[in-house]
Every structure is written in C-alpha cells, then in structure tokens.
Coordinates of C-alpha atoms in Angstrom, one line a residue:
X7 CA 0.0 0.0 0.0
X8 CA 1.5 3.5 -1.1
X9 CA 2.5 5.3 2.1
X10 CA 0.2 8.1 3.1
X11 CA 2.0 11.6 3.9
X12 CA 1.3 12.4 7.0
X13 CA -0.1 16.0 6.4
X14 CA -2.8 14.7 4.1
X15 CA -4.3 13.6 7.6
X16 CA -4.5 17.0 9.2
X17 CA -8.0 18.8 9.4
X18 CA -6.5 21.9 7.8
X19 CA -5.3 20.2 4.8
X20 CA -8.4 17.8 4.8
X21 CA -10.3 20.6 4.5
X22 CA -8.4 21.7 1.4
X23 CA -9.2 18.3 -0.6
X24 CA -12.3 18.6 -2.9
X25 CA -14.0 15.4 -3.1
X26 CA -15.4 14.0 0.1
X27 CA -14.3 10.3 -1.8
X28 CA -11.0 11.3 -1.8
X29 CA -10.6 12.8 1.8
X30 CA -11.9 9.6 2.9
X31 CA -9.8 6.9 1.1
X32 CA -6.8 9.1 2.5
X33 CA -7.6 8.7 5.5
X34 CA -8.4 5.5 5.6
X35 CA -5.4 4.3 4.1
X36 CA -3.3 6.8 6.2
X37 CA -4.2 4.9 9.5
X38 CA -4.4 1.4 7.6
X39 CA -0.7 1.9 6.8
X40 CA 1.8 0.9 9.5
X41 CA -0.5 -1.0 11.0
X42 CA 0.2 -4.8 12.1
X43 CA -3.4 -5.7 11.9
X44 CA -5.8 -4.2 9.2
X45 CA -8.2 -2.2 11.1
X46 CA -11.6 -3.5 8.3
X47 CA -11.6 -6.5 11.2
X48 CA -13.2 -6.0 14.2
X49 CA -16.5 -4.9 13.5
X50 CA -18.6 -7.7 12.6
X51 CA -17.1 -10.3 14.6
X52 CA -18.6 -8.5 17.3
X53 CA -22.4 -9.5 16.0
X54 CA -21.9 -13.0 15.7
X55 CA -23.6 -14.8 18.8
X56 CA -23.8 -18.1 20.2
X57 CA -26.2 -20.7 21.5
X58 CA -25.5 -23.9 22.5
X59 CA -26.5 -26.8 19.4
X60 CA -29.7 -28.3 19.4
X61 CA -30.8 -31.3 18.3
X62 CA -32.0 -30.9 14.8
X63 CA -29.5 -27.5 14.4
X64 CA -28.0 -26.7 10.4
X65 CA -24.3 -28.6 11.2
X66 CA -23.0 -25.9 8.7
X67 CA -23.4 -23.4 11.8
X68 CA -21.6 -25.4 14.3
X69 CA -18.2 -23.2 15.6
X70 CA -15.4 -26.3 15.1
X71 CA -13.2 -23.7 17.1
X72 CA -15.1 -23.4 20.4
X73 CA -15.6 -26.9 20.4
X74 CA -11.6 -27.8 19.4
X75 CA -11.2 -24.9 22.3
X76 CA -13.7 -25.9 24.8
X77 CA -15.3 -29.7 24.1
X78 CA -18.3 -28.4 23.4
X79 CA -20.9 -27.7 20.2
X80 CA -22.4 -24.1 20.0
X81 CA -24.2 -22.6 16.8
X82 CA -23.1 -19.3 15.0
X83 CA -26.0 -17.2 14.9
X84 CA -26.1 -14.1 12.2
X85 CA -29.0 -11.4 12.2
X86 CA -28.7 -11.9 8.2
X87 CA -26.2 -12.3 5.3
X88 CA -23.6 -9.3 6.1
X89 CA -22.5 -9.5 9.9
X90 CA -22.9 -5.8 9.9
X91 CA -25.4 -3.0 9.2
X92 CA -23.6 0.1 10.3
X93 CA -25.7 3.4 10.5
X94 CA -24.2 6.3 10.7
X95 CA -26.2 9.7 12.0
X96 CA -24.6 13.2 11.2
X97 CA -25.6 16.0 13.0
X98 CA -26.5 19.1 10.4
X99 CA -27.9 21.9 13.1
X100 CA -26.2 25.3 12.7
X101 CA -24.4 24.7 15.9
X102 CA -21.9 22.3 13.7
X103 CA -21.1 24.8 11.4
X104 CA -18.7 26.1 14.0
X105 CA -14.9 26.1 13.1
X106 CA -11.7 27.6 14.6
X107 CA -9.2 30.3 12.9
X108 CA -8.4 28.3 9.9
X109 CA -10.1 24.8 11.2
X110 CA -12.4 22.7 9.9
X111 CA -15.9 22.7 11.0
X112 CA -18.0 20.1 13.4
X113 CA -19.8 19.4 10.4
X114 CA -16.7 19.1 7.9
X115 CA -15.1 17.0 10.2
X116 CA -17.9 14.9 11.2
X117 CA -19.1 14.5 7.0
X118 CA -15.3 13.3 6.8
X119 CA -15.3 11.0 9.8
X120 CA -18.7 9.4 8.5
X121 CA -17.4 8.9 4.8
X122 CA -14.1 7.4 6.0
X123 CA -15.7 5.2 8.0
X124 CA -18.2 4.3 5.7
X125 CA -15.4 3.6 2.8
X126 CA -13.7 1.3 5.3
X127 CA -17.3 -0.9 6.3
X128 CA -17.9 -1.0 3.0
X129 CA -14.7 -2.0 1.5
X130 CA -15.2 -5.7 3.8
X131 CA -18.4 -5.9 2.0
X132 CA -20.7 -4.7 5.4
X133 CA -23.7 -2.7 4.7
X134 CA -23.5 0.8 6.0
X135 CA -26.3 3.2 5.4
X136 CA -26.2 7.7 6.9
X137 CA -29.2 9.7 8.5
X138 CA -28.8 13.7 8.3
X139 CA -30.5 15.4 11.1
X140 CA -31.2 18.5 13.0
X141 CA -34.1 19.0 14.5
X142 CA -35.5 15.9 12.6
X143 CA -34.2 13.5 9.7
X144 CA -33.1 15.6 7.1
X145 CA -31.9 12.7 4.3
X146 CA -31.5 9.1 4.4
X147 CA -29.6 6.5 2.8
X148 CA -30.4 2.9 3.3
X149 CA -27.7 0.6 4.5
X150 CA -26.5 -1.3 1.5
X151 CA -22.8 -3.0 0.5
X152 CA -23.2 -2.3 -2.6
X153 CA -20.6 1.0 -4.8
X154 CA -23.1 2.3 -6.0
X155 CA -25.1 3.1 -2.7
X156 CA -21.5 4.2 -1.3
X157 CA -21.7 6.9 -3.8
X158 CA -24.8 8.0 -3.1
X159 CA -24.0 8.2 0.7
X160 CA -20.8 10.4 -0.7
X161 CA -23.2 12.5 -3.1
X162 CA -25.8 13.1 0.2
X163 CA -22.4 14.3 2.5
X164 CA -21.7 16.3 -0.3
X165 CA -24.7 18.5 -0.8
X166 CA -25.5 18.4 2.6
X167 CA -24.9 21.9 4.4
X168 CA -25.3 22.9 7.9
X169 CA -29.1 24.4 8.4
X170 CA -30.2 27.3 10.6
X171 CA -31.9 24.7 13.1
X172 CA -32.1 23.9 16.0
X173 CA -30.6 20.1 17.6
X174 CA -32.6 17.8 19.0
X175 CA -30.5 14.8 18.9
X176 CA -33.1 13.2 22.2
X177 CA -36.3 13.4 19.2
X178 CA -34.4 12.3 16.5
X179 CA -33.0 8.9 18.3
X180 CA -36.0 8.5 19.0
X181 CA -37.4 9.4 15.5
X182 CA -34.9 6.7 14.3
X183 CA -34.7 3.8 17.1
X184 CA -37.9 3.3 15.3
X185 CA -36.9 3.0 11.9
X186 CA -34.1 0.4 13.1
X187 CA -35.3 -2.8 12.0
X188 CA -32.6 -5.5 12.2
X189 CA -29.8 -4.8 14.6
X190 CA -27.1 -3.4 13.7
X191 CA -23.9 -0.6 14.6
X192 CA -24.9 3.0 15.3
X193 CA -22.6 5.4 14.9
X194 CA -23.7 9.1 16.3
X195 CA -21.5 12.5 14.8
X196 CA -23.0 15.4 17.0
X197 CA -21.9 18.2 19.4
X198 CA -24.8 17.1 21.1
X199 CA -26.4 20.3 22.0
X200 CA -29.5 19.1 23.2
X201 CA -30.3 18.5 27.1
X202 CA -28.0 15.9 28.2
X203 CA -31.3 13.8 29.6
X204 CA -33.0 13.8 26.4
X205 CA -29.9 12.6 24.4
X206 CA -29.1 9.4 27.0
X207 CA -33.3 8.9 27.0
X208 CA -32.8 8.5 22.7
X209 CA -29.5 6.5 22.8
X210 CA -31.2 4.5 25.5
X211 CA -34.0 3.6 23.6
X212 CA -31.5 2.8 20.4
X213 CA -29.2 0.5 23.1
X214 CA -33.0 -1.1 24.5
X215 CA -33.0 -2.6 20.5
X216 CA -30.3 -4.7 20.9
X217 CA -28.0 -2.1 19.1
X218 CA -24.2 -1.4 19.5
X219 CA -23.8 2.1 20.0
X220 CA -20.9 4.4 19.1
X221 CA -21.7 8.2 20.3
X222 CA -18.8 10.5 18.3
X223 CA -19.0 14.1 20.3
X224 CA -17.4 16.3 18.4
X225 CA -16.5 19.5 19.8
X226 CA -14.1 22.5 18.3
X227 CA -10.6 23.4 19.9
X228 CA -12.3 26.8 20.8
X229 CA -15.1 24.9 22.7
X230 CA -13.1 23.0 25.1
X231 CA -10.1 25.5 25.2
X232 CA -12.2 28.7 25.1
X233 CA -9.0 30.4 23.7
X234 CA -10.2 34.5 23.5
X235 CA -8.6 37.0 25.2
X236 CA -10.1 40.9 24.5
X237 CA -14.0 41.4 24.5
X238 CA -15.5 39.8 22.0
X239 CA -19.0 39.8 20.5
X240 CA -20.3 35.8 20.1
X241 CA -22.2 35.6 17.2
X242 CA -25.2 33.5 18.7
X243 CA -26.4 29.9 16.7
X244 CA -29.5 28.0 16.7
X245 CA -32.1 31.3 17.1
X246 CA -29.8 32.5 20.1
X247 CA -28.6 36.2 20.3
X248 CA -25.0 37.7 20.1
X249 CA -23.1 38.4 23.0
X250 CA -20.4 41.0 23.6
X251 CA -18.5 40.1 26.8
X252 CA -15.2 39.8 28.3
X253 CA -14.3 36.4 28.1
X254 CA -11.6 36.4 30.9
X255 CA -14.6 37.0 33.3
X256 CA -16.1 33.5 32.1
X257 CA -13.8 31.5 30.9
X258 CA -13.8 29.6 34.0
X259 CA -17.6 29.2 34.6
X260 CA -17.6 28.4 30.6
X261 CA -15.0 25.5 31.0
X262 CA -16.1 24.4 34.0
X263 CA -19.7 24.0 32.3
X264 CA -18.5 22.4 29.0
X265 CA -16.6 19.9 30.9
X266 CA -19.4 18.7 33.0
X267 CA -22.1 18.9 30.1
X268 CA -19.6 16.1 28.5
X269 CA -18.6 14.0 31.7
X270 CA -22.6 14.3 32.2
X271 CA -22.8 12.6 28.8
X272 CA -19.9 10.2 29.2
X273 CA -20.9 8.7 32.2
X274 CA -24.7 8.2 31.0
X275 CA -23.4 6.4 28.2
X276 CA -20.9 4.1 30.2
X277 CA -24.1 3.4 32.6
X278 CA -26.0 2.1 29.4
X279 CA -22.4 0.4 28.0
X280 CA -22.4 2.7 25.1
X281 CA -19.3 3.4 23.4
X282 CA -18.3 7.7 24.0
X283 CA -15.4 9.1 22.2
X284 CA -14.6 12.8 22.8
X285 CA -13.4 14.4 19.7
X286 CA -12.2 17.3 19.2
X287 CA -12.1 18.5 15.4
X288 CA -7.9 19.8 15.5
X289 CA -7.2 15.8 16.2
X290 CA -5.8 13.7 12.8
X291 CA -8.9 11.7 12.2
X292 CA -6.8 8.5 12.2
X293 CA -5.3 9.2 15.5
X294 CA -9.4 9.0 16.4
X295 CA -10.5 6.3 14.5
X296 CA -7.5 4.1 14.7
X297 CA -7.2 4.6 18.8
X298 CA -11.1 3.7 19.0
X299 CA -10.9 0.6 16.8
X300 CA -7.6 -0.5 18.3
X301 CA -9.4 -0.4 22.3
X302 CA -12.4 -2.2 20.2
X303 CA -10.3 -4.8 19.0
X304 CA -8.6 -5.0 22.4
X305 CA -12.2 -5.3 24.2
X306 CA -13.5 -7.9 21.6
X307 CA -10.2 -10.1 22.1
X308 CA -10.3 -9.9 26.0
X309 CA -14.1 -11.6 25.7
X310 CA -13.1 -14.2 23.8

C-alpha cells in the first residue's frame, strides 16, 4: 500500500481536498498503513452470537473452534447475510457549522469522519447506510454493501450543508430507534447540544433494540479550550442572540460548564455500556479512528 503523507491527515489540509471520496480513502489508508493488523476487522465479529447446538440445528453453523477450544458444540448465529449494518447519523444543526481560525468545521469534520468510516465498512463488503438530522431526519440513505449506494452516501455528505436549526439529537433517536429494523452498529456525529437527559433517553431507547452504539461528540478546539482574550461579540447559533462580553470574566464558569455537560454525557453512556469518544475537530482523524478501533479490537479479544 503507497505510504500516506502524514499532512494529508490534518483537518487543515483535509479541508483543502475537494472530493469527500477522496478525503476519505486518505484517510483510511493513512491509518491502515503501519499497522500490524488491518483495522476493516473488528466490527462484525462483534455480532456473531452463540447458542448452544440443538438437536436438529443446520451442522454448517456449528463453531469447530469453540468446540476444538472448549469440548463443546455451539451454533453461530447471524441477524442476516452481512454480519454488519452500520448506521451512521450526522448531526447538520447550525451549531456544527462552527470552526476555529483556519479549522475545519464540526460538520466538515464529522461528514469526513462518516465517509471514511463508511469507505472502510464498505470495503469488507458490510452494509452501511447515513441519516442527516437537525431538528429531525433531514436525508437518508439505506444501509446497503453495494458501490453504488456508497456513492450515493458520498453524493448526500456532499450536498448536505449545515441548516439554521435547531438540535434535537433526544427526538431524532427517538425518531430513528424506530426505523431500526434489524440490529445493527450506530454510529452518532454530534456536538450534542440538546439537554443531556433527552440525548441518554434516545441512545437508550436505540441500546433497548439490541444495538451497538458508538456516540462521536465532536467539539471544536475553541469549545473546550475557550482560547479568547479581548471582548468579544459571540455571534449566537441556533435562534440564540450575540453576546459581547469579556471572556476572561467566564472562561472559568464556561469550561467548567462544558466539561461537565460532556462528563454528564460520558458517564450516562458508560451506565448504558455505550461506546463515547470525545473528539475534538484539531485531532488527525486516524489518531481518532484508529485509537477507537484498536481499544475495540482489544475489548473484543479480551471476551473471547
């Protein structure tokens, strides 16, 4: 595989490539490269279940491992064909739209994040289908495995644009937890603006399903460093009004607030074994992705 500079992989540069296709295969290969293991395995080993054999159970299904292992017969069980449907939900409110001096937005960061990911399911032949919301579903693409529904999933993170909306990430889970049929991987891009009870009553409601649940909060550097210095006017989002203040009078109330919004959000999701990853949108994206999958991998090889 052709070794990926590491600049490419910087937000700033990212930013700079045209085609959302593009920033995605480069980032997938720039954290595939160097690696021992290929990071494509992991995911859907993780839905395979087992039951002890039956009487009267399909022998084709019997794991020879276990049983070489452990003396004893058990049956694979699959929800269907492809041992994963990943779905990935990208948060569009006006909130995401935020960037730092020269960054790359929630949003751009997030769209990249989703199409990487989505390259890489797709690539082991996993279905993976993407919800746009804000303060509903904005755009859908089902789960599929096939190219061509990749591209489309490309083509909707391409026209898709930040809206002057509110979030309401708590309604839309629970807009979607519906619409989940078969279970699956649930993948969550947001800053998560919404009141931190709503958003762990959705995911909870998604996790109630049978779902494995993967909530991405993505925050900008100036959000959890609050970086400004002289008074500033704060251009307000989501049908809030500006603010002129100084921000060395609240910069410690701020931070202090931020930080206990997310560890509000963290621990919920660690009570309802949910999967939280804090990202903040100055990181590489494959120092995110590959650190998640590789404490995935590690979780899914202690079980066995």
């Amino acid at each position: 595989m052709t070794e990926i500079p590491t600049d490419y992989l910087d937000p700033r540069v990212l930013n700079k490539v045209g085609r959302l296709e593009l920033r995605a295969r480069l980032v997938v290969e720039g954290f595939v490269t160097g690696m021992h293991k290929s990071p494509y395995r992991g995911f859907s080993v993780e839905f395979a279940q087992h039951r002890e054999y039956v009487a009267g159970d399909d022998l084709r299904h019997l794991d020879w491992k276990i049983y070489a292992k452990a003396d004893r017969f058990v049956v694979k069980q699959y929800e269907e064909e492809t041992n994963l449907r990943a779905h990935l939900f990208l948060d569009q409110s006006e909130s995401m739209n935020y960037a730092h001096d020269g960054g790359m937005s929630k949003f751009d960061y997030g769209a990249t994040a989703c199409a990487s990911l989505a390259y890489m399911i797709q690539q082991q032949a996993d279905a993976v289908g993407l919800s746009l919301f804000d303060e509903k579903v904005a755009k859908q693409v089902p789960p599929s495995n096939t190219r061509a529904s990749l591209g489309n999933l490309f083509s909707a993170l391409e026209a898709a644009k930040t809206r002057q909306q509110k979030t309401k990430v708590g309604g839309v889970l629970h807009e979607l937890a519906s619409q989940l049929r078969q279970r699956g991987m649930v993948m969550i891009f947001s800053d998560l603006f919404d009141a931190p009870e709503e958003v762990l009553k959705g995911l909870r409601e998604i996790a109630s399903r049978g779902h494995d649940i993967v909530v991405f909060h993505v925050l900008d550097r100036d959000e959890v460093e609050f970086p400004f210095e002289r008074m500033t006017l704060f251009q307000g989002m989501e049908q809030l009004p500006e603010l002129l203040c100084d921000p060395k009078s609240l910069r410690d109330a701020y931070l202090a607030e931020i930080e206990g919004f997310a560890e509000q959000i963290r621990k919920g999701c660690l009570g309802q074994r949910i999967d939280y990853v804090r990202v903040v949108n100055s990181a590489p994206l494959d120092v995110i992705l590959t650190s998640y999958l590789s404490a995935r991998a590690a979780r899914a090889k202690r079980r066995k």
